[in-house]
Short mmCIF file of C-alpha atoms in Angstrom, two decimals:
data_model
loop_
_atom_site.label_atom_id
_atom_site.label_comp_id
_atom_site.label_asym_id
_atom_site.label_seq_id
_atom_site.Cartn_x
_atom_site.Cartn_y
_atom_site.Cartn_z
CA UNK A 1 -28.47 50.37 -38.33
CA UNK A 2 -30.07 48.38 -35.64
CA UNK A 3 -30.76 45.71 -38.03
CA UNK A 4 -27.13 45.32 -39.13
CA UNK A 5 -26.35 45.58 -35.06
CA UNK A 6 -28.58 42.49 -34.86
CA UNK A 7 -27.29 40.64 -37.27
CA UNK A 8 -23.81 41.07 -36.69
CA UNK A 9 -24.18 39.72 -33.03
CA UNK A 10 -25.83 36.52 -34.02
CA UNK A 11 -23.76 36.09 -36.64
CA UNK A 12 -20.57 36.34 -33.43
CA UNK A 13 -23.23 33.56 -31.18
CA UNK A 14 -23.22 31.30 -34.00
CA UNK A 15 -19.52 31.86 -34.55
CA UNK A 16 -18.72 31.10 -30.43
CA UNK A 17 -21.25 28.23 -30.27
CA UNK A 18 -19.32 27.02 -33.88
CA UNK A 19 -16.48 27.05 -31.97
CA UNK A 20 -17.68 25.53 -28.92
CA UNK A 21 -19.00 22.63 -30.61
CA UNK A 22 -15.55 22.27 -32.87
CA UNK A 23 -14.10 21.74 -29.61
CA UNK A 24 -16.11 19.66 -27.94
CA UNK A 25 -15.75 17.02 -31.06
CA UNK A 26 -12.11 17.48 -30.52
CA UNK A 27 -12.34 16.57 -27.15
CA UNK A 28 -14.64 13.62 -27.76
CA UNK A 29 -11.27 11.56 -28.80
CA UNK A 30 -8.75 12.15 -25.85
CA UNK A 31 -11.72 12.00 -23.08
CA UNK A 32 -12.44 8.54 -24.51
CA UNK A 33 -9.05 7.60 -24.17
CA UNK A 34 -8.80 8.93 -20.09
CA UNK A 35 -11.64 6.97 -19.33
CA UNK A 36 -10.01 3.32 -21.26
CA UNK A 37 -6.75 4.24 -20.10
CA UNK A 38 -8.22 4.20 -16.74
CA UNK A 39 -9.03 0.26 -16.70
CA UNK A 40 -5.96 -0.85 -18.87
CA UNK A 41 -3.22 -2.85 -18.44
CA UNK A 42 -1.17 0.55 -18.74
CA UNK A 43 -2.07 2.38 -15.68
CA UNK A 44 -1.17 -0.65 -13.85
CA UNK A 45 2.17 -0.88 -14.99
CA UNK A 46 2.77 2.71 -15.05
CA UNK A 47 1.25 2.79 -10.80
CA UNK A 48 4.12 -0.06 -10.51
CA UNK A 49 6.54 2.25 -11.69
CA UNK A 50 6.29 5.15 -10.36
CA UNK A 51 5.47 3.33 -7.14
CA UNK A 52 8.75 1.58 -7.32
CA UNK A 53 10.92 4.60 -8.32
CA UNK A 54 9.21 6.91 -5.65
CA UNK A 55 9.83 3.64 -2.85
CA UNK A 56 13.19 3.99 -4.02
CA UNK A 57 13.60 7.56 -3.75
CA UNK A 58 12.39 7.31 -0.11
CA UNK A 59 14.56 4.57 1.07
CA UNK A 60 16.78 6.88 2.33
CA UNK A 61 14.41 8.64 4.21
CA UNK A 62 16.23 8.45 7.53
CA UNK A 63 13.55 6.96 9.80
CA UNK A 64 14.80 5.49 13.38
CA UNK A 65 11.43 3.31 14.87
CA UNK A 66 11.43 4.24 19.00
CA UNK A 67 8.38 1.54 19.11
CA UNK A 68 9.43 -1.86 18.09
CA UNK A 69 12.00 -3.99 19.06
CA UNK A 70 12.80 -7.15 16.27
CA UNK A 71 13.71 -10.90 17.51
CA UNK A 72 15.40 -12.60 15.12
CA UNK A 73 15.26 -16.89 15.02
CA UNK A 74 18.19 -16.50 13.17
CA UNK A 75 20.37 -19.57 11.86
CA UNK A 76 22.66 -19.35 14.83
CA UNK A 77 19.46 -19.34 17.59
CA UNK A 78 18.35 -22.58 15.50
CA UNK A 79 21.78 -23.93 15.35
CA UNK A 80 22.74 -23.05 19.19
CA UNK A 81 19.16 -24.97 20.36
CA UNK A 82 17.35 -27.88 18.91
CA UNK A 83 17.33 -26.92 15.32
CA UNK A 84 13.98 -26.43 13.26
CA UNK A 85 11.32 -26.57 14.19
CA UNK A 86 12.53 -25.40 17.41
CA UNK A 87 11.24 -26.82 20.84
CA UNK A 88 8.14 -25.30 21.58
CA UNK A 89 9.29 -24.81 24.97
CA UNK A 90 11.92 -22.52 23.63
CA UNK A 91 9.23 -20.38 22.37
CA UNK A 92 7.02 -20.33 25.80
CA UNK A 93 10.63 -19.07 27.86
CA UNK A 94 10.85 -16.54 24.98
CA UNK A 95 6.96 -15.75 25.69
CA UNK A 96 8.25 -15.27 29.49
CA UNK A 97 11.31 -13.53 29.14
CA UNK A 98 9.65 -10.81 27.29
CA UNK A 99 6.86 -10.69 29.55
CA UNK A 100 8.97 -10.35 32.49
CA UNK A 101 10.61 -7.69 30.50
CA UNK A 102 7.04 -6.06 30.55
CA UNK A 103 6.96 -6.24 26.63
CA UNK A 104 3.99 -4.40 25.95
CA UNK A 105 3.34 -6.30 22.69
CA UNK A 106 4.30 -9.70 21.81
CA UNK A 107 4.00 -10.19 18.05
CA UNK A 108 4.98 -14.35 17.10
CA UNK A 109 5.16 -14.48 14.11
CA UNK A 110 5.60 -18.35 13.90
CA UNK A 111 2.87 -20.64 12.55
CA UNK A 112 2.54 -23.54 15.11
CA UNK A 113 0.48 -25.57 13.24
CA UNK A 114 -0.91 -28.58 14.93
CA UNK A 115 0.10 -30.60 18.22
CA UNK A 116 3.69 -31.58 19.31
CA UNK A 117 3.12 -35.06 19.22
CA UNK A 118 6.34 -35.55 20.75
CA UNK A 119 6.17 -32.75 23.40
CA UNK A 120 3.31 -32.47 24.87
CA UNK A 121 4.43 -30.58 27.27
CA UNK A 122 6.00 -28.43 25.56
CA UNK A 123 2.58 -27.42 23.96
CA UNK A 124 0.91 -27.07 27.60
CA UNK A 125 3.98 -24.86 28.47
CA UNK A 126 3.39 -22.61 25.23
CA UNK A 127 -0.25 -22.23 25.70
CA UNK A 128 0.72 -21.68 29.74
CA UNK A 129 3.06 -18.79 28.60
CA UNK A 130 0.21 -17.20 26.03
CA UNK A 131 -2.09 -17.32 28.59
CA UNK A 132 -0.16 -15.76 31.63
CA UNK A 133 1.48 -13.03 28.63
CA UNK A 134 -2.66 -11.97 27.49
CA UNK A 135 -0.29 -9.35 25.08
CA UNK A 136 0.84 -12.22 22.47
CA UNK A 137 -0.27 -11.78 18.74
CA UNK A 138 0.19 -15.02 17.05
CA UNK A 139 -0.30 -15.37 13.25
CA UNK A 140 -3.44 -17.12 11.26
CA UNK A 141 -2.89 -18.74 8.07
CA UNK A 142 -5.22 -20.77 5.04
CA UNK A 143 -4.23 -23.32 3.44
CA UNK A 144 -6.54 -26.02 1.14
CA UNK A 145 -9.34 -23.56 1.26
CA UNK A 146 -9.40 -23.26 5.61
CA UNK A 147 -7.86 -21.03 7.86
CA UNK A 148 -4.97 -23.05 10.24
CA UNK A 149 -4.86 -21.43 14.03
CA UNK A 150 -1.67 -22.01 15.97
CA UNK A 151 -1.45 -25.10 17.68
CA UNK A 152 -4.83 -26.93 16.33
CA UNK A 153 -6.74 -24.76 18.76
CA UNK A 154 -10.28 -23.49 18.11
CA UNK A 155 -9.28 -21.01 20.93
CA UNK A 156 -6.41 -19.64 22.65
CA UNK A 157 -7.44 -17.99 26.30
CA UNK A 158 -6.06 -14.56 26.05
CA UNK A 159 -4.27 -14.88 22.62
CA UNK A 160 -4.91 -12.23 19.49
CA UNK A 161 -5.19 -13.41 16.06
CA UNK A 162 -3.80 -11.67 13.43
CA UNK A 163 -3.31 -12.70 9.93
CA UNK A 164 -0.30 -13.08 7.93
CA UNK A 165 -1.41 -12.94 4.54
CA UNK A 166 1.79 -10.53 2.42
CA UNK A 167 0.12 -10.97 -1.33
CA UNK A 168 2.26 -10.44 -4.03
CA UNK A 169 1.90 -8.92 -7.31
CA UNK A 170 1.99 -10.55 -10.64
CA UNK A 171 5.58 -9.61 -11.24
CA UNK A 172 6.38 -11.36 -7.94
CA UNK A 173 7.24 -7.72 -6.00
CA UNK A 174 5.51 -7.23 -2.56
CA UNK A 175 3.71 -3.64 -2.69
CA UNK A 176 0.28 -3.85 -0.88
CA UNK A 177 -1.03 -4.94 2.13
CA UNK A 178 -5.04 -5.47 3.48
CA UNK A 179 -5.56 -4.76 7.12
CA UNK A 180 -8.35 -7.74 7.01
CA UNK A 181 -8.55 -10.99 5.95
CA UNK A 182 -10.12 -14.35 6.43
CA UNK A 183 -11.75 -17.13 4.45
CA UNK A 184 -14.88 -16.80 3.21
CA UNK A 185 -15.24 -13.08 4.90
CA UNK A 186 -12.10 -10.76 6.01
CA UNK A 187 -12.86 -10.62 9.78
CA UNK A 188 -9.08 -11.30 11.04
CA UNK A 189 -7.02 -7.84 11.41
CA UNK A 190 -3.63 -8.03 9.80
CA UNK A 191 -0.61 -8.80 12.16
CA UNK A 192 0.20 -5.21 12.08
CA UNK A 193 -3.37 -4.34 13.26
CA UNK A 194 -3.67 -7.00 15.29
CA UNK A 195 -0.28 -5.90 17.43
CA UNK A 196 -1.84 -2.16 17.52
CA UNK A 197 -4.90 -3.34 19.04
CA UNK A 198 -2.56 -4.68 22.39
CA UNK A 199 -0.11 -2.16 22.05
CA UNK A 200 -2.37 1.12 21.43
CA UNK A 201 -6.04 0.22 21.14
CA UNK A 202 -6.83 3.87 21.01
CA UNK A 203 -4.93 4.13 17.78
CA UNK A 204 -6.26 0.66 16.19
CA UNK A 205 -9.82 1.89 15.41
CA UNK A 206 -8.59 4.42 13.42
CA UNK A 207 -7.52 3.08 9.48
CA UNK A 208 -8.38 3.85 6.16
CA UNK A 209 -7.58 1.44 3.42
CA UNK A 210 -9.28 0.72 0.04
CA UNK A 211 -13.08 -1.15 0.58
CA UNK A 212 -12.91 -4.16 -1.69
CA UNK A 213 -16.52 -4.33 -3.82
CA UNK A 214 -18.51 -7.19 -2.82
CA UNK A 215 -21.57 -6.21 -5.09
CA UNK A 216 -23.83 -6.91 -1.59
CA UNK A 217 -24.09 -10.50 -1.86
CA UNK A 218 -21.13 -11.35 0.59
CA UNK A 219 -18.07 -12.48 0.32
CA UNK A 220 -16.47 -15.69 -2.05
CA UNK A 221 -16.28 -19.21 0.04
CA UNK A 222 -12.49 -18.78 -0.56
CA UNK A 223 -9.55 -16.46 1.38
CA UNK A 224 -10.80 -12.41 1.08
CA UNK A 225 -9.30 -9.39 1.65
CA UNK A 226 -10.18 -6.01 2.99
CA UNK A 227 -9.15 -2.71 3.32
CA UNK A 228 -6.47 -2.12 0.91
CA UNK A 229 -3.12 -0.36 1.55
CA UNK A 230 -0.04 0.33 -0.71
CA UNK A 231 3.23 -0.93 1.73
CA UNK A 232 4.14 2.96 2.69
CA UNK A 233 7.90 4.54 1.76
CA UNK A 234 10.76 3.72 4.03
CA UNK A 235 10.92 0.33 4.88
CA UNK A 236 14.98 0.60 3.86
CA UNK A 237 15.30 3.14 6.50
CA UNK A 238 13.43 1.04 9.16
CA UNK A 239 15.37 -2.01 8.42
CA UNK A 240 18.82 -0.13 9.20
CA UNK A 241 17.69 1.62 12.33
CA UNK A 242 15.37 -0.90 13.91
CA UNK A 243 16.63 -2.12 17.27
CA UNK A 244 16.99 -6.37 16.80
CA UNK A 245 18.61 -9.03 18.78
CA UNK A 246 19.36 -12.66 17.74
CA UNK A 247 16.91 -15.11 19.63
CA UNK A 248 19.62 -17.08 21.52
CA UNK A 249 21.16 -13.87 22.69
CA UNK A 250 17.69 -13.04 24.67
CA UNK A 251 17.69 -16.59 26.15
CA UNK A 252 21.03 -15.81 27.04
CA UNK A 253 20.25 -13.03 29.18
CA UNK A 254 22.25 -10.41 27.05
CA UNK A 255 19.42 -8.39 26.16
CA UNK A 256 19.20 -5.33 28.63
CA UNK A 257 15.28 -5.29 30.00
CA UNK A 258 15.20 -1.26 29.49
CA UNK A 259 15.48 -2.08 25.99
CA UNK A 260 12.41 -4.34 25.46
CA UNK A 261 9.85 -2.38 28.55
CA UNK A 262 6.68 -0.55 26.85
CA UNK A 263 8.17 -1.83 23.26
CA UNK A 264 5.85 -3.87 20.32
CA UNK A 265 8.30 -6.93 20.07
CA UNK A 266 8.47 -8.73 16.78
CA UNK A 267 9.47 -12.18 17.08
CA UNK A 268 9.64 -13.96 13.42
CA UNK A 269 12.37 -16.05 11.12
CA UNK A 270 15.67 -14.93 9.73
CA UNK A 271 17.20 -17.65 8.71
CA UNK A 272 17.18 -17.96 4.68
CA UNK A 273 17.19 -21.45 4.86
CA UNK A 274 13.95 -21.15 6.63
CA UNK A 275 11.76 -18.77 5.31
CA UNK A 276 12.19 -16.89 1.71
CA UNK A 277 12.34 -13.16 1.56
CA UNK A 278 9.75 -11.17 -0.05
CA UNK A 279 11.21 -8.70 -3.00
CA UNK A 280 10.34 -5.18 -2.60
CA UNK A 281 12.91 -3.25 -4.41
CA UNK A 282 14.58 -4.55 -7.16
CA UNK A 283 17.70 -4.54 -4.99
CA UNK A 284 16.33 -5.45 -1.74
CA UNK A 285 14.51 -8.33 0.05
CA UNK A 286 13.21 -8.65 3.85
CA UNK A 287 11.72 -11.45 5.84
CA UNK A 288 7.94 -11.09 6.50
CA UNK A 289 8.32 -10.25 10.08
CA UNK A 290 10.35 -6.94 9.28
CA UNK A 291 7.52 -6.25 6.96
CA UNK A 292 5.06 -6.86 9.37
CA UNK A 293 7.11 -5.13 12.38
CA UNK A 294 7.55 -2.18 9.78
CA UNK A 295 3.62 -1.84 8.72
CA UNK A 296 2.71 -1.57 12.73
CA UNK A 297 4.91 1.30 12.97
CA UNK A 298 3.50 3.09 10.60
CA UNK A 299 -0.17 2.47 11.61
CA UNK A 300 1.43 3.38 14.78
CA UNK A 301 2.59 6.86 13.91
CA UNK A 302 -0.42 7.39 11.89
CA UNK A 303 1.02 7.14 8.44
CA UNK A 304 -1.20 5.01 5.66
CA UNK A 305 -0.57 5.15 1.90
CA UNK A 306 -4.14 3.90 0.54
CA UNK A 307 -5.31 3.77 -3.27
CA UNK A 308 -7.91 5.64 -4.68
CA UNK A 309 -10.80 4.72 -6.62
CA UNK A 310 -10.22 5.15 -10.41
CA UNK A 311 -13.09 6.67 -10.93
CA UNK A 312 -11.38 10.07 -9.27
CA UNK A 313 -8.22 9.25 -10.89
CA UNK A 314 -10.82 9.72 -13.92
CA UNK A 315 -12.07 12.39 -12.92
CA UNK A 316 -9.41 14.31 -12.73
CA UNK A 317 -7.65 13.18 -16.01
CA UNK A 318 -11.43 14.68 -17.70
CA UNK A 319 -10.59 18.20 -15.47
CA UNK A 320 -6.95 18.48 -16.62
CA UNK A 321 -7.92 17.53 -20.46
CA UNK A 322 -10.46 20.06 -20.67
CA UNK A 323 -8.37 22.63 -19.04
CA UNK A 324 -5.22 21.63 -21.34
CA UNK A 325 -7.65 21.81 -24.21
CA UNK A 326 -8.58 25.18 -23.38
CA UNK A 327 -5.33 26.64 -23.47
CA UNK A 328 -4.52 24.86 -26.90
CA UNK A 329 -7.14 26.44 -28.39
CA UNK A 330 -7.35 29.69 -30.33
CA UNK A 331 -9.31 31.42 -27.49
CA UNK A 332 -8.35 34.95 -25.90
CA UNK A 333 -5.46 34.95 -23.90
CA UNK A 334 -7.18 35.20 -20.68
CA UNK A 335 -9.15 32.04 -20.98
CA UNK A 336 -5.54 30.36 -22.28
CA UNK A 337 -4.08 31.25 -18.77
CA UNK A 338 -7.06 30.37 -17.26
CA UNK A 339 -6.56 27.05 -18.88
CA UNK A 340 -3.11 26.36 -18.27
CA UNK A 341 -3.10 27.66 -14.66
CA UNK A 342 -6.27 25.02 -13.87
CA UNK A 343 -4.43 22.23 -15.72
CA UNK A 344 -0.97 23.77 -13.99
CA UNK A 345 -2.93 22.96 -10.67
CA UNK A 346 -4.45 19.63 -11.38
CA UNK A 347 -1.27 17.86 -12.43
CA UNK A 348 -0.39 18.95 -8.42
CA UNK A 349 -3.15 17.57 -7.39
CA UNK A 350 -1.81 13.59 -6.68
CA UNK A 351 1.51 15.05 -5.52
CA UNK A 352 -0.79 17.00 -2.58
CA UNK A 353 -2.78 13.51 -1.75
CA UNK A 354 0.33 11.47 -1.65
CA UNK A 355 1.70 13.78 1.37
CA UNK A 356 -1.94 13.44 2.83
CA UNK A 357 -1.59 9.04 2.24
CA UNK A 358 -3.56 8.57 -0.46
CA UNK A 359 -2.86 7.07 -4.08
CA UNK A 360 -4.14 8.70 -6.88
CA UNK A 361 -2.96 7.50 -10.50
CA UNK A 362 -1.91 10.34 -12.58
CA UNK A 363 -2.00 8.08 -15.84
CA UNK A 364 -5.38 8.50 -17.34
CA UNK A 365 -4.24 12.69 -16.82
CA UNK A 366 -1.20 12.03 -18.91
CA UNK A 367 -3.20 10.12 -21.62
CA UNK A 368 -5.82 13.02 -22.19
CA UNK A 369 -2.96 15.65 -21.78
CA UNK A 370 -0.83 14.08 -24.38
CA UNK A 371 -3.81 12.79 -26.90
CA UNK A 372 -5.42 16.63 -26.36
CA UNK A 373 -1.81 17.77 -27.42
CA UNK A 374 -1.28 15.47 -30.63
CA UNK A 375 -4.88 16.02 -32.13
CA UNK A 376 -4.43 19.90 -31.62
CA UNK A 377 -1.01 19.77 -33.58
CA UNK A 378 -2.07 17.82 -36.28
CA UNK A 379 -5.25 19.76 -37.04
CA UNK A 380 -2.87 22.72 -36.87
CA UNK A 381 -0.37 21.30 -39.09
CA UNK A 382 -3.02 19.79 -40.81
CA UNK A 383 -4.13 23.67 -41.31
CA UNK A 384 -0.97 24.66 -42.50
CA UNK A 385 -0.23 22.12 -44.84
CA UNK A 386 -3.91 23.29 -46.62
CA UNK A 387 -3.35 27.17 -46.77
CA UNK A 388 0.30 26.21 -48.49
CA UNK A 389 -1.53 24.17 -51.02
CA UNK A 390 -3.54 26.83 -51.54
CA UNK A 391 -1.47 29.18 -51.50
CA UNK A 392 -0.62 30.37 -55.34
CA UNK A 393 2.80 29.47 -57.17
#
């Protein structure tokens, strides 16, 4: 009797490990496919999508900004002065006004790229007005493989550089921004950045962001970026509910101080026939310095939408194909809920990080779910299909 006992139970350890290996071969297929899915052309698009529809989703997220105030150089301000480029002395009374309006930022976005041959002192009046301001942010650009500081100066006495880099993607839609940058190494902050360093330097130290690998040999002679961040939901909302005057209408004196005092002023292009809009919705466009104005508020309020590694979006397509796999497969029932309440939770898994700001592709899940799903119904109908043929007439 104990002999037959014996038997029998290594007869049921070679029948679980039977089974354990069966399913390990089965899941040799679909955990292949998570991990090439992962670095394929795919999960790129598919991030682009779902990015796009959730950015849509959230454009009417009603969000009214209480920290910035937007200057528009719109085509009436060029029209009512000395047309474009404008006077650089026009920008220095701006510079003053908004100081005297204790501003507590000043955010230019206007590239003043070499000397005003032609008004000199117009130059000494805008580097007068920097100086005297020590709160204006003024934009860095590359161009020909070098960087290009405002007004051909190695150094501007109390100015902050920040640069203006807004890359696009290949399908010409504006979805990420890098809070560093520079040529040859990424040592400038981003305008955004740069702006929360005068207007909150408590808050500018703290940023995540995506590192970019270097492999420890430095970065390439040409323009490199830093700290990686997907352009966060809303930017609809903040466009409609920003508070924004017209440049000539602050020269004018029509702007009430109040409304500018202890405020991150954004002072950039709106004139289409100056400057192109970036596309970030299929249906929408905005000038760079609402983008820029809009990415400083959220750094402001603490609110970052960074991408994650693959290798955890990996990871957790492997977790959620296993667990799927288990509750496909002719187990007890308990270990099929187990299955399907692990995979249940893992699929909720990027919806929890994106509420927390983080990015985490849910494509390489889907591939493993969906390839687990297909080879466990064809080997069943597979099954099927043999016990009817042997089945007798």
């Amino acid at each position: 009797m104990a002999t037959y006992l014996f038997w029998c139970g290594n007869v049921t350890v070679d029948f679980v490990m039977l089974q354990g290996v069966r399913f390990l071969v089965f899941l040799t297929l679909p955990l292949t496919i998570v991990v090439l899915v992962s670095s394929s052309a795919l999960t790129v698009w598919f991030d682009r999508f779902a990015y796009d529809l959730l950015n849509q989703y959230y454009a009417s997220v009603d969000y009214r900004p209480k920290d910035v105030v937007l200057i528009d150089i719109d085509q009436e301000s060029i029209d009512r002065f000395s047309g474009w480029p404008l006077n650089r002395g026009i920008h220095a009374e701006v510079i003053e006004g908004l100081s005297s309006a204790e501003a507590s930022s000043i955010t230019y976005n206007v590239a003043f790229i070499g000397e005003d041959v032609d008004n000199k002192l117009g130059d000494k009046r805008l580097v007068d007005a920097i100086k005297q301001s020590g709160r204006v942010i003024l934009p860095l650009i590359a161009e020909n493989g070098r960087e290009l500081k405002p007004l051909n100066a190695a150094e501007l006495p109390k100015a902050v550089m920040g640069h203006a880099d807004l890359s696009l993607d290949e399908d010409e839609y504006l979805r990420r921004s890098y809070l560093y940058a520079g040529m040859g190494f990424p040592r400038w902050p981003s305008l955004a950045l740069a702006s929360l360093h005068v207007y909150a330097p408590v808050k500018a130290d703290d940023f995540s962001g995506l590192r970019t690998p270097y492999l420890h040999v430095g970065f390439s002679k040409l323009w490199s970026r830093d700290y990686e961040l997907l352009l966060p939901f809303g930017l609809v909302s903040f466009d409609q509910h920003v508070l924004r005057y017209p440049l000539w209408a602050l020269l004018d004196g029509s702007v009430p101080k109040d409304k500018l005092r202890n405020k991150a002023v954004f002072v950039g292009i709106s004139a289409p026939a100056i400057e192109n809009k970036l596309k970030v919705l299929p249906q929408k466009s905005f000038f760079s310095t609402e983008i820029h104005a809009f990415l400083f508020s959220t750094l402001n309020r603490g609110y970052t939408l960074s991408p994650s590694l693959s290798v955890w979006a990996v990871t957790l397509g492997i977790l959620a194909t296993l667990c799927w796999g288990l509750f496909l497969a002719k187990l007890p029932v308990g270990w099929r809920l187990v299955g399907f309440c692990m995979a249940l939770l893992l699929a909720g898994v990027p919806v929890w990080l994106l509420s927390l700001g983080y990015w985490l592709s849910m494509m390489p899940m889907l591939a493993g779910v969906i390839s687990i799903s297909c080879i466990f119904a064809v080997g069943r109908l597979s099954g099927l299909l043999l016990i009817n043929k042997k089945a007798p007439d």
